[in-house]
Amino acid sequence: MQIEFTSEEMAFRAEARCWLRANVPAGERPIHSDRALDIREFDLEWQRKQFEAGWAGISWPSEYGGRGVSLIEQLIWHEEYARAGAPRAGSCFVGLSHAGPTLIARGTPEQQAFHLPRILRGDTVWCQGFSEPGAGSDLAALGTRAEIDGDELVVNGAKIWTSYAAIADYQELLCRTEAGSRKHSGISWVICPMDTPGIELRPILTMVGPNDFHFCQVFYNDVRIPLANVVGEVNDGWNVANATLGFERGTGFVADQIQNSELVERLIAMARGRCGLDGLSPAIDDGDFASRLAMSRAEMAGVRAMTYATVSRAANANPGPEGSLVKLFFSEASQRLRRLGVDLLGPEALELSSDAGLTTPYLRSYAASIGGGTSDVQRNIIAERVLGLPRAPRP
Amino acid sequence: MQIEFTSEEMAFRAEARCWLRANVPAGERPIHSDRALDIREFDLEWQRKQFEAGWAGISWPSEYGGRGVSLIEQLIWHEEYARAGAPRAGSCFVGLSHAGPTLIARGTPEQQAFHLPRILRGDTVWCQGFSEPGAGSDLAALGTRAEIDGDELVVNGAKIWTSYAAIADYQELLCRTEAGSRKHSGISWVICPMDTPGIELRPILTMVGPNDFHFCQVFYNDVRIPLANVVGEVNDGWNVANATLGFERGTGFVADQIQNSELVERLIAMARGRCGLDGLSPAIDDGDFASRLAMSRAEMAGVRAMTYATVSRAANANPGPEGSLVKLFFSEASQRLRRLGVDLLGPEALELSSDAGLTTPYLRSYAASIGGGTSDVQRNIIAERVLGLPRAPRP
Amino acid sequence: MIDMEISSEQRQIVDSVQNLLADALPYDRFVPRPTPVPNADRAVFTQFGELGVFGLGLAEASGGVGYSLVEEVLVARECGRFLVSPAVVATMIGVHVAHFAGDRSHAEAMMRGGTPVAPALAFAPAATHFAGKYHLADAEGAEWALLWSEGGLALAHRDSWHGAQNMDSIDSTLTLTRVAVKDIMPPLRVPAANGLWRRAQLLVSAYLTGLAEAALDDSVGYAKVREQFQQPIGAFQAVKHRCADMLTRASVAWNSTIFAALTDQAEGPDADFQAIAAKILASDAAFRNAAVNIQNHGAYGFTGEHHAHLFVKRAHFLDRFGGDATYQKRRMLAANAPSSDAERSSPVDGLAG
Amino acid sequence: MIDMEISSEQRQIVDSVQNLLADALPYDRFVPRPTPVPNADRAVFTQFGELGVFGLGLAEASGGVGYSLVEEVLVARECGRFLVSPAVVATMIGVHVAHFAGDRSHAEAMMRGGTPVAPALAFAPAATHFAGKYHLADAEGAEWALLWSEGGLALAHRDSWHGAQNMDSIDSTLTLTRVAVKDIMPPLRVPAANGLWRRAQLLVSAYLTGLAEAALDDSVGYAKVREQFQQPIGAFQAVKHRCADMLTRASVAWNSTIFAALTDQAEGPDADFQAIAAKILASDAAFRNAAVNIQNHGAYGFTGEHHAHLFVKRAHFLDRFGGDATYQKRRMLAANAPSSDAERSSPVDGLAG
C-alpha cells in the first residue's frame, strides 16, 4: 500500500494546475434556462478551449483523440479542475462521459469517426434518454418502443428527466425494439438526432428556482431514425448501456467531492467570521454548529478516502457494486453539509441569490439522494449484491 | 378542549403526593439478581404498604378491590409516584398490569376470588410466558403445546424473556391447545403455578451487567396443570391475552416518562455544573451538548403531550394502534437521552456503578427499542394499521 | 379534565375553513408558470375575514368571535396544510397586537381582512427592542408588518418600512422584502411579558405542524398509488417506515402544540416551556417530513410541478418567524422546567405540574 | 501511485494474525458465567510477541520486524474484530514510545509480549502534560500504562500508579482501574510534535473499524439464517437497509484510517487532519454499527449470552483512548485543512494536495 505520486504524476499535476489557473473562464456559467443557448455556447466554448490545449477527453484513450492519461492522472486532473474553480462540464457531460465512451466501446468505425471528434472539440451536445415517466427506479420497465420499418426505426413513447434536451444535438436513446420483450431484453441503444421530426419537448421546472427548467420530458411520435444509428447489436441495448458504467472508475464525481470539501472550509471560515445569535461571539461557538462543521469536515475527508480507494481498486479489477457505497455516503453527507450551510447563513438563506451563493445549491442538493439511483436503490444494491442478503420476495 | 384539573382531581393529587412522600421506601431497590429473594421481598413489602393505605390496584375497578379511580387520576398517581421517587413495581408488575386485569376481564369468579386479593395485597408474584425462543416479533408462531389429558393440561415446550421467573408464584402462560392450529387460533391462556413439577429455569444474562440475570428461559417438560386454570375458553387464548392490551390506556409508562423528564433536568444541571474539556467553561457550552440537551428537553415535553392525548382519547374510545406512536417515539428519544447522559458524564461513564448512576440505565436503554415490540414492528403497525399502507407481500 | 380531542363545535370551524381553502386555495394554484407568480392568497383574506378567521380568538366584547387560542391554533394548522400565505398567521396575531395596544379601529380593519399583515422575520430575534433589519414575507399588498423579538410583538405600518428592497425569494410563491425598521418601540406593541408571544409561537407551530401533516398525507397518498417493481411503493418497508416516522413526528408536533395551547389557556406556570418545546418539535417535524416527502416522490418530488418543495420552503420561512431552531433551543435551555420545586412544594396546583 | 489494496505479503500477516486469534481468542471465550470473568487475553501476548505483532512497525535495526504503520493498522483492525483486550494496541504503541525514548531493553520486553501495556484513558485529554487522573483498561498483569494527552505519549510504570482503585467496569471483560499519575513528564515519553500520536490514533481507529466491521458481519450472518414470518430477516428491507448503512459506515471508517496511515507514511502535510478525521469516522461507525447490531438481533442482542454488547462497550473504551468524539471534533476544527493555500501555491507537491 502506498499513496505517493510519481514524478510524472507530479509533473502532470503541475501542468494541469498551471493551465487551468490560466484558462478557466472568468465569467460565471449561465444557470437560468431562459438562457439555454448561452449555456450551450458557454459549455462548448470551454470544451473547445480544453480541446485546443490537448485536455479534452481526459478519460478517453488517445487512439480516439482523448488525452489518454492514467486513472490516477484523471483523478489529479479532476482535483485540480475543481480547485481551479473550473465550470462543470454541464451540457457536454453526457457526450464526454456516457455517449462518447459507449461509442468507443461498442460503436462502429463510422459512428466513431463521425461523432467522437465532434464531442471532443466542442461541436455537439448530447443528452440522455434512459428514464421514463412511471418507470422511476425500475429501469427495466422501459416502455418506449421502436418498430423496425425497412432501414429505419420508428420510435413512439416518452422519456423524462432529460437534462439539456433543448440544446442537445443528439440523444443516447434506449428503446424496446422487440415487441413483448420484458425487463432487460429486447432493448436497443440508438443515436437519436434531436432535430428529427416527431420529437417534442416539455420543459420541467425543478424545485430550485422559478426559471430552473433543468429537465425535459421528451415525446416521440413516429420518430424515424436510421437503423444504422443503433449502437451495438439490435436488442442488446441493455449491455451497451452498461458498457460504460465503470468507464471513469470512480473519478466521475471527484470534482463534486472537492467542491464539497472546499465548501466545508468556506463554512468554517464563515462561522468564525460571522456573529452568532447574541451578536457578540462567533457563530462557531453557537449551539451545535461546531459539532456539525467538524463532522462534515471529517465526512468529506472520508469521501476523499473512499474515492482514492475506488481508484486504487479500479487498477486491479472492474468496478463492482461498491460504487454504491460512495454514492450513498457522499449524497447524504452532501445534503447534511448543504443544510448546515443555510443554517449557518441564517436570514440571508431565504434569499435565492444572496452573495453567499448557498441557497441554490442547497435546494439542488435535494436531488442528490434521488438522481443516479435513489438512496433506497443504492442500499438494495449494497445489501443484495455486496453483502449477499436475500432479495425481497417479489409478488 | 381543556386541560384543567377538577378540585377532586387536585385533592386526589394532594393526597397521593402527601402519602407517597411519606411512605416511599427509603432504601434502594435491590437490583442484582443474586439477591432475587431480596427483590421479591422488597417489591411485595412496598405493594403491601400501598395495599394497606388503599392505593393498591390504582387501575383496578373497586369491585375487584382496586382503587377504582378515573383514568386521569391514574395519570396523576403515576406522575406523583415517579416524582416521589417511588420504586418501580418490578416483580409485581405482571400481576398488577397484565394477569390481574386479564382475570378481571375473563376469569371465573373462583379464579378471581383466589388470585386478585393475593396480587393486590402483595402475597403473590406473577410472571409472563408469551415469547418463545425463535419466535421473536412473530408471536403467532407460538409452539409450546398443551395436550388435554382428562382434567389436566400437559405442557411441553419453552418460553423465553420471562422476567422474575425465579421468584414468581404464577405465570400467565400461552400455549397451543389445538394440535396443528396455526397463527392466532388454537391457543389457550393458562394460570401456571411456577412450582409445578417439570418446570425448569435457565437464567439469561443481559448486557447490562455481570449479575443482571433479568430474564429466564422457562422449559416445560410434561408439566401438568389443572384444566380449571384455563382463563376464558380453551383455544380462545389469543383474545384473552389481548383483552388487557388497552387496560391502562396509555398510563402504563407514565412513570417511566416522568423519570426521563426528570433525567433531562438532572443532565442540564450537571452540564451547567461540570467543567467541559478545557477545564474552565461548563460542559453545557461544549460542542453540541447544549443542542442535544435542548432537543431532549423538548422531546420529553412532546412525550408528555402524547400521553395526555392518549389519555384524552381513551376517555372516548378504545385505544387503537396509535399507542405505537408513543412507544416508538418514547423509546428512541429515551435512547438518545441515555446516550447523552453518558456522553456528558465523560470518564465516569465507564464505571458501571458511578455515583451519577447513569451507566446502568444507559445500557438498559438498548432494550427500549426491542422489548414490547421492536421499533420495526411499531413502524409496521403504524404504517399498515394507522396509515393504511399495503402489507408487504408474504412469501 | 384532560380533553385534547377536537369538539364538534371546533370540528365545524375546521370544516368551514377547510371548505373555503379547498375551494379558494387548492394546491393547483401553484402550477408552475414560465415566470414566477407570487401567491394571490390575500385576495381571499376578506373571505377569511367574513368567516371570522382573523377575530376568532378575540372576545366578542372587543369585536371578535369570542373563541380562544385553541381555535386559532386549529385554523393555523389548516393554513399550513394548504400552504396559505403566512401573512394569514401574522394577521391573526396582528389583530391581538392592535387590540392590546388599544387601537380598535386598526384591529377591526385587520379582522375584516382588508389590511393584511406581513410576517417580519428578524435578522436578530434576540434583540430586546424592535429596531433592526427584517425580511418581510409576502408583503406586497400588506398594510402592516408584524415585528417579533425578545421585546415582544409590534406592528410596523408600511410607511415605516425603510429601504424596502425586493430579494429573490427561496420560495417564489412568497415575495421577500428586506426592510429596516428604525423605531426602537413602535406605538402598536405588546411587551413579551404579556405572553402574547406564546400565542404567536403556537400559531406558527400549528402552521408548521400543518406542513408536516400535509407532507405526510402527500407521501401516503402517493405510496398507495405509485407502483414500482409491480407493486405500490407503500409496500416497500423503506417507504412504509419513513411514512410511519413522518406520522410519529407530525403527531408529536401536533400534540405538543395543542398541549402548549391548553397550558397557556389554563395559565399554567409552564406555558413558556411548552410553547418553546412545541416550536422546536413542530419545526423539526416540518423540515424532516418535507424532505422525506420529496424523497418518497423520487425525481417527481424534486420538480417544481408538484408542490412537495413548497413544504420545505415554507418551513424555512416559518422556522425563522419568532427565531429559528438554534435560537429556540437556546431559549429551551433557559426556560423553567415544568416540574420545578416551587410547584412541587405547593400541595395543590391548578395545572398538572 | 495510489495503492490502498492489501498486498499479498500484507495478506499473509493478516492471515497469520487471524489464525492465531480464531484459535486462541474465539468469541466463545466470552460465554457468560455467574460471576464476571475478565478476559485472559494477555495469556496469549507472548504468542503475539513470537508472531511479531508488537514489533511489527519497528525497524529491524531497532529489533523490530521492519514493517510500517500500515501493517500495524491491519493488525489492530483484526484485534478489534476479535475483541482482543485493547492492551494489545497500547502495547504496540508502547514499544514505539520506549524505543523513541531510547530504552531498548524495555522496548524489547514489550515486543516479546512479556510486559503488557494498559491503555490509560485520561480524564483530561486536553492537558499538555501527563499528571492527572486516568482510567486504566485491563491493567491486571500489566507492567506499564500508556498515557496520552496533548503533551504526547508516555509510559508510566505500575510503580507510579497512585491510589489504584478497581471500579465496576461497564465492560465486565475489561477491568477498570482508577489511578493518579503525579509525574508531569515521565521519563519514557514522546512529545506530541513527534507525530507518534498519529500512529496511536490510527491504531485506535483501526481497532474501532474492526469493531464496526465485526458488528456488520455479525448482523449479516444472523440476517441470513434467522427467520421471522417465514423468511430470513435479511429479506426485510428495514434490516437490509440497516446492514447497507453499516457497511457504508465501516467502509468509510476503514478507508479513512488506511488513507490517513498512508498519508502519515508519505509525510503528507495533512497527516494530522486525516488522523483526526479517521478517529471521528471510526468511532462513529463503531458506536452506530454496534447499536444497530443489537437491534438487528432483537432480544437476543440485548443478552450477555451473545457478544453483540461487547462491541458497544469496547467502543466506549476506545473512543476515550486519546480523547473522545467531543474532543476529536474540537481538534478537527482546529486542524489545518489538507488543501491549504500554502500547499496550493506550491507548483508541485509530494502528496496529493
PDB file of C-alpha atoms in Angstrom, chain B residues 1-6 9-11 13-14 17 21 72 75 79-80 83-84 258 261-262 265 268 272 284 289-295 297-299 301-306 308-313 315-316 324-326 328-329 332 375-380 382-384 386-393, chain C residues 1-7 10 70 74 216 219-220 223-224 231-232 234-235 237 239-245 247-248 251-252 254-256 258-259 262-263 265-267 270 273-274 276-277 280-281 284 288 328-339 343-353:
ATOM      1  CA  MET B   1     -60.522  21.067  24.612  1.00  0.00           C
ATOM      2  CA  GLN B   2     -59.221  21.739  28.034  1.00  0.00           C
ATOM      3  CA  ILE B   3     -56.554  20.676  30.441  1.00  0.00           C
ATOM      4  CA  GLU B   4     -57.592  21.783  33.846  1.00  0.00           C
ATOM      5  CA  PHE B   5     -57.947  19.560  36.832  1.00  0.00           C
ATOM      6  CA  THR B   6     -61.125  19.471  38.884  1.00  0.00           C
ATOM      7  CA  GLU B   9     -58.534  15.641  40.961  1.00  0.00           C
ATOM      8  CA  MET B  10     -56.448  18.248  42.716  1.00  0.00           C
ATOM      9  CA  ALA B  11     -57.432  16.807  46.054  1.00  0.00           C
ATOM     10  CA  ARG B  13     -53.124  14.671  43.689  1.00  0.00           C
ATOM     11  CA  ALA B  14     -52.524  16.252  47.048  1.00  0.00           C
ATOM     12  CA  ARG B  17     -48.392  13.247  46.858  1.00  0.00           C
ATOM     13  CA  ARG B  21     -43.673  11.418  50.065  1.00  0.00           C
ATOM     14  CA  ILE B  72     -56.976  10.976  34.851  1.00  0.00           C
ATOM     15  CA  LEU B  75     -52.281   9.521  35.354  1.00  0.00           C
ATOM     16  CA  GLU B  79     -46.909  11.309  37.889  1.00  0.00           C
ATOM     17  CA  GLU B  80     -46.747  11.704  41.629  1.00  0.00           C
ATOM     18  CA  ARG B  83     -41.836  12.384  41.245  1.00  0.00           C
ATOM     19  CA  ALA B  84     -41.738  10.955  44.718  1.00  0.00           C
ATOM     20  CA  ILE B 258     -41.659  11.329  34.170  1.00  0.00           C
ATOM     21  CA  SER B 261     -38.186  14.165  32.089  1.00  0.00           C
ATOM     22  CA  GLU B 262     -36.501  14.401  35.456  1.00  0.00           C
ATOM     23  CA  GLU B 265     -33.399  18.269  34.162  1.00  0.00           C
ATOM     24  CA  ILE B 268     -28.971  20.068  32.348  1.00  0.00           C
ATOM     25  CA  ARG B 272     -24.082  23.545  33.995  1.00  0.00           C
ATOM     26  CA  ILE B 284     -23.125  22.993  28.527  1.00  0.00           C
ATOM     27  CA  PHE B 289     -24.241  19.256  24.292  1.00  0.00           C
ATOM     28  CA  ALA B 290     -26.453  22.316  24.566  1.00  0.00           C
ATOM     29  CA  SER B 291     -28.283  21.458  21.408  1.00  0.00           C
ATOM     30  CA  ARG B 292     -28.782  17.829  22.377  1.00  0.00           C
ATOM     31  CA  LEU B 293     -29.985  18.799  25.849  1.00  0.00           C
ATOM     32  CA  ALA B 294     -32.456  21.295  24.421  1.00  0.00           C
ATOM     33  CA  MET B 295     -33.740  18.745  21.957  1.00  0.00           C
ATOM     34  CA  ARG B 297     -35.961  18.577  26.847  1.00  0.00           C
ATOM     35  CA  ALA B 298     -38.361  19.338  24.019  1.00  0.00           C
ATOM     36  CA  GLU B 299     -38.746  15.660  23.179  1.00  0.00           C
ATOM     37  CA  ALA B 301     -42.219  17.533  26.739  1.00  0.00           C
ATOM     38  CA  GLY B 302     -43.506  16.012  23.499  1.00  0.00           C
ATOM     39  CA  VAL B 303     -43.783  12.571  25.079  1.00  0.00           C
ATOM     40  CA  ARG B 304     -45.852  14.016  27.898  1.00  0.00           C
ATOM     41  CA  ALA B 305     -48.150  15.762  25.450  1.00  0.00           C
ATOM     42  CA  MET B 306     -48.558  12.483  23.560  1.00  0.00           C
ATOM     43  CA  TYR B 308     -52.045  13.302  27.736  1.00  0.00           C
ATOM     44  CA  ALA B 309     -53.520  12.993  24.273  1.00  0.00           C
ATOM     45  CA  THR B 310     -53.708   9.222  24.639  1.00  0.00           C
ATOM     46  CA  VAL B 311     -55.470   9.511  27.974  1.00  0.00           C
ATOM     47  CA  SER B 312     -57.806  12.068  26.471  1.00  0.00           C
ATOM     48  CA  ARG B 313     -58.625   9.792  23.543  1.00  0.00           C
ATOM     49  CA  ALA B 315     -61.972   8.615  27.508  1.00  0.00           C
ATOM     50  CA  ASN B 316     -63.935   8.319  24.268  1.00  0.00           C
ATOM     51  CA  SER B 324     -47.372   2.529  18.784  1.00  0.00           C
ATOM     52  CA  LEU B 325     -46.639   6.191  18.078  1.00  0.00           C
ATOM     53  CA  VAL B 326     -45.888   6.936  21.713  1.00  0.00           C
ATOM     54  CA  LEU B 328     -41.810   4.384  19.038  1.00  0.00           C
ATOM     55  CA  PHE B 329     -41.086   7.997  19.851  1.00  0.00           C
ATOM     56  CA  GLU B 332     -35.973   6.246  20.630  1.00  0.00           C
ATOM     57  CA  SER B 375     -39.339  -0.358  16.600  1.00  0.00           C
ATOM     58  CA  ASP B 376     -39.657  -2.171  13.263  1.00  0.00           C
ATOM     59  CA  VAL B 377     -42.849  -3.804  14.476  1.00  0.00           C
ATOM     60  CA  GLN B 378     -44.180  -0.469  15.724  1.00  0.00           C
ATOM     61  CA  ARG B 379     -43.447   1.117  12.357  1.00  0.00           C
ATOM     62  CA  ASN B 380     -45.215  -1.700  10.545  1.00  0.00           C
ATOM     63  CA  ILE B 382     -48.309   2.482  12.266  1.00  0.00           C
ATOM     64  CA  ALA B 383     -47.868   2.204   8.515  1.00  0.00           C
ATOM     65  CA  GLU B 384     -50.326  -0.616   7.930  1.00  0.00           C
ATOM     66  CA  VAL B 386     -52.951   3.670  11.064  1.00  0.00           C
ATOM     67  CA  LEU B 387     -51.917   4.910   7.632  1.00  0.00           C
ATOM     68  CA  GLY B 388     -53.435   2.042   5.663  1.00  0.00           C
ATOM     69  CA  LEU B 389     -50.361   1.328   3.584  1.00  0.00           C
ATOM     70  CA  PRO B 390     -50.350  -2.073   1.881  1.00  0.00           C
ATOM     71  CA  ARG B 391     -48.949  -5.033   3.767  1.00  0.00           C
ATOM     72  CA  ALA B 392     -45.685  -6.316   2.374  1.00  0.00           C
ATOM     73  CA  PRO B 393     -46.079  -9.360   0.143  1.00  0.00           C
TER      74      PRO B 393
ATOM     75  CA  MET C   1     -60.284  17.293  32.821  1.00  0.00           C
ATOM     76  CA  ILE C   2     -57.870  16.292  30.099  1.00  0.00           C
ATOM     77  CA  ASP C   3     -59.574  16.850  26.815  1.00  0.00           C
ATOM     78  CA  MET C   4     -57.356  17.175  23.791  1.00  0.00           C
ATOM     79  CA  GLU C   5     -59.954  15.936  21.339  1.00  0.00           C
ATOM     80  CA  ILE C   6     -61.489  18.322  18.854  1.00  0.00           C
ATOM     81  CA  SER C   7     -65.054  19.095  19.901  1.00  0.00           C
ATOM     82  CA  GLN C  10     -64.385  23.030  16.816  1.00  0.00           C
ATOM     83  CA  VAL C  70     -57.161  26.767  20.718  1.00  0.00           C
ATOM     84  CA  LEU C  74     -56.786  24.707  14.715  1.00  0.00           C
ATOM     85  CA  LEU C 216     -47.247  13.028   5.291  1.00  0.00           C
ATOM     86  CA  SER C 219     -46.475  10.733   0.768  1.00  0.00           C
ATOM     87  CA  VAL C 220     -49.104   8.279   1.940  1.00  0.00           C
ATOM     88  CA  ALA C 223     -47.259   5.495  -1.815  1.00  0.00           C
ATOM     89  CA  LYS C 224     -50.647   3.873  -2.240  1.00  0.00           C
ATOM     90  CA  GLN C 231     -46.293  -3.093  -6.503  1.00  0.00           C
ATOM     91  CA  PRO C 232     -47.318   0.097  -4.764  1.00  0.00           C
ATOM     92  CA  GLY C 234     -46.004   1.811   0.037  1.00  0.00           C
ATOM     93  CA  ALA C 235     -45.495  -1.960   0.248  1.00  0.00           C
ATOM     94  CA  GLN C 237     -40.670  -1.371   4.070  1.00  0.00           C
ATOM     95  CA  VAL C 239     -41.110   3.747   2.284  1.00  0.00           C
ATOM     96  CA  LYS C 240     -43.502   2.340   4.847  1.00  0.00           C
ATOM     97  CA  HIS C 241     -41.177   3.020   7.743  1.00  0.00           C
ATOM     98  CA  ARG C 242     -40.405   6.519   6.532  1.00  0.00           C
ATOM     99  CA  CYS C 243     -44.141   7.205   6.486  1.00  0.00           C
ATOM    100  CA  ALA C 244     -44.517   5.779   9.995  1.00  0.00           C
ATOM    101  CA  ASP C 245     -41.765   8.080  11.204  1.00  0.00           C
ATOM    102  CA  LEU C 247     -46.681  10.322  11.285  1.00  0.00           C
ATOM    103  CA  THR C 248     -44.835   9.987  14.561  1.00  0.00           C
ATOM    104  CA  SER C 251     -48.230  13.547  15.910  1.00  0.00           C
ATOM    105  CA  VAL C 252     -45.615  14.717  18.397  1.00  0.00           C
ATOM    106  CA  TRP C 254     -49.472  18.419  16.962  1.00  0.00           C
ATOM    107  CA  ASN C 255     -49.890  17.113  20.475  1.00  0.00           C
ATOM    108  CA  SER C 256     -47.135  19.364  21.771  1.00  0.00           C
ATOM    109  CA  ILE C 258     -52.183  21.758  21.379  1.00  0.00           C
ATOM    110  CA  PHE C 259     -50.893  20.788  24.812  1.00  0.00           C
ATOM    111  CA  LEU C 262     -54.173  24.383  26.530  1.00  0.00           C
ATOM    112  CA  THR C 263     -51.478  25.050  29.094  1.00  0.00           C
ATOM    113  CA  GLN C 265     -55.242  28.799  28.342  1.00  0.00           C
ATOM    114  CA  ALA C 266     -55.066  27.326  31.834  1.00  0.00           C
ATOM    115  CA  GLU C 267     -52.360  29.849  32.739  1.00  0.00           C
ATOM    116  CA  ASP C 270     -45.001  26.019  32.374  1.00  0.00           C
ATOM    117  CA  PHE C 273     -41.678  25.989  28.431  1.00  0.00           C
ATOM    118  CA  GLN C 274     -44.372  24.184  26.485  1.00  0.00           C
ATOM    119  CA  ILE C 276     -40.866  26.675  23.154  1.00  0.00           C
ATOM    120  CA  ALA C 277     -40.892  22.868  23.069  1.00  0.00           C
ATOM    121  CA  ILE C 280     -38.837  23.052  18.273  1.00  0.00           C
ATOM    122  CA  LEU C 281     -40.776  19.859  17.660  1.00  0.00           C
ATOM    123  CA  ASP C 284     -38.248  19.637  13.233  1.00  0.00           C
ATOM    124  CA  ARG C 288     -37.888  16.409   8.129  1.00  0.00           C
ATOM    125  CA  GLN C 328     -35.376  28.214  20.187  1.00  0.00           C
ATOM    126  CA  LYS C 329     -33.015  25.595  21.544  1.00  0.00           C
ATOM    127  CA  ARG C 330     -31.173  28.256  23.457  1.00  0.00           C
ATOM    128  CA  ARG C 331     -34.475  29.501  24.880  1.00  0.00           C
ATOM    129  CA  MET C 332     -35.478  25.928  25.668  1.00  0.00           C
ATOM    130  CA  LEU C 333     -32.473  25.559  27.942  1.00  0.00           C
ATOM    131  CA  ALA C 334     -33.151  28.910  29.578  1.00  0.00           C
ATOM    132  CA  ALA C 335     -36.817  28.137  30.320  1.00  0.00           C
ATOM    133  CA  ASN C 336     -38.045  26.947  33.693  1.00  0.00           C
ATOM    134  CA  ALA C 337     -38.820  23.261  33.817  1.00  0.00           C
ATOM    135  CA  PRO C 338     -42.489  22.374  34.304  1.00  0.00           C
ATOM    136  CA  SER C 339     -41.881  20.366  37.453  1.00  0.00           C
ATOM    137  CA  GLU C 343     -44.586  23.873  42.007  1.00  0.00           C
ATOM    138  CA  ARG C 344     -43.892  20.662  43.809  1.00  0.00           C
ATOM    139  CA  SER C 345     -43.959  22.196  47.229  1.00  0.00           C
ATOM    140  CA  SER C 346     -47.415  23.557  46.652  1.00  0.00           C
ATOM    141  CA  PRO C 347     -49.835  20.912  47.840  1.00  0.00           C
ATOM    142  CA  VAL C 348     -52.435  21.667  45.207  1.00  0.00           C
ATOM    143  CA  ASP C 349     -51.810  23.067  41.768  1.00  0.00           C
ATOM    144  CA  GLY C 350     -54.136  24.439  39.200  1.00  0.00           C
ATOM    145  CA  LEU C 351     -52.497  22.652  36.347  1.00  0.00           C
ATOM    146  CA  ALA C 352     -50.863  19.265  36.110  1.00  0.00           C
ATOM    147  CA  GLY C 353     -47.410  20.051  37.364  1.00  0.00           C
TER     148      GLY C 353
END
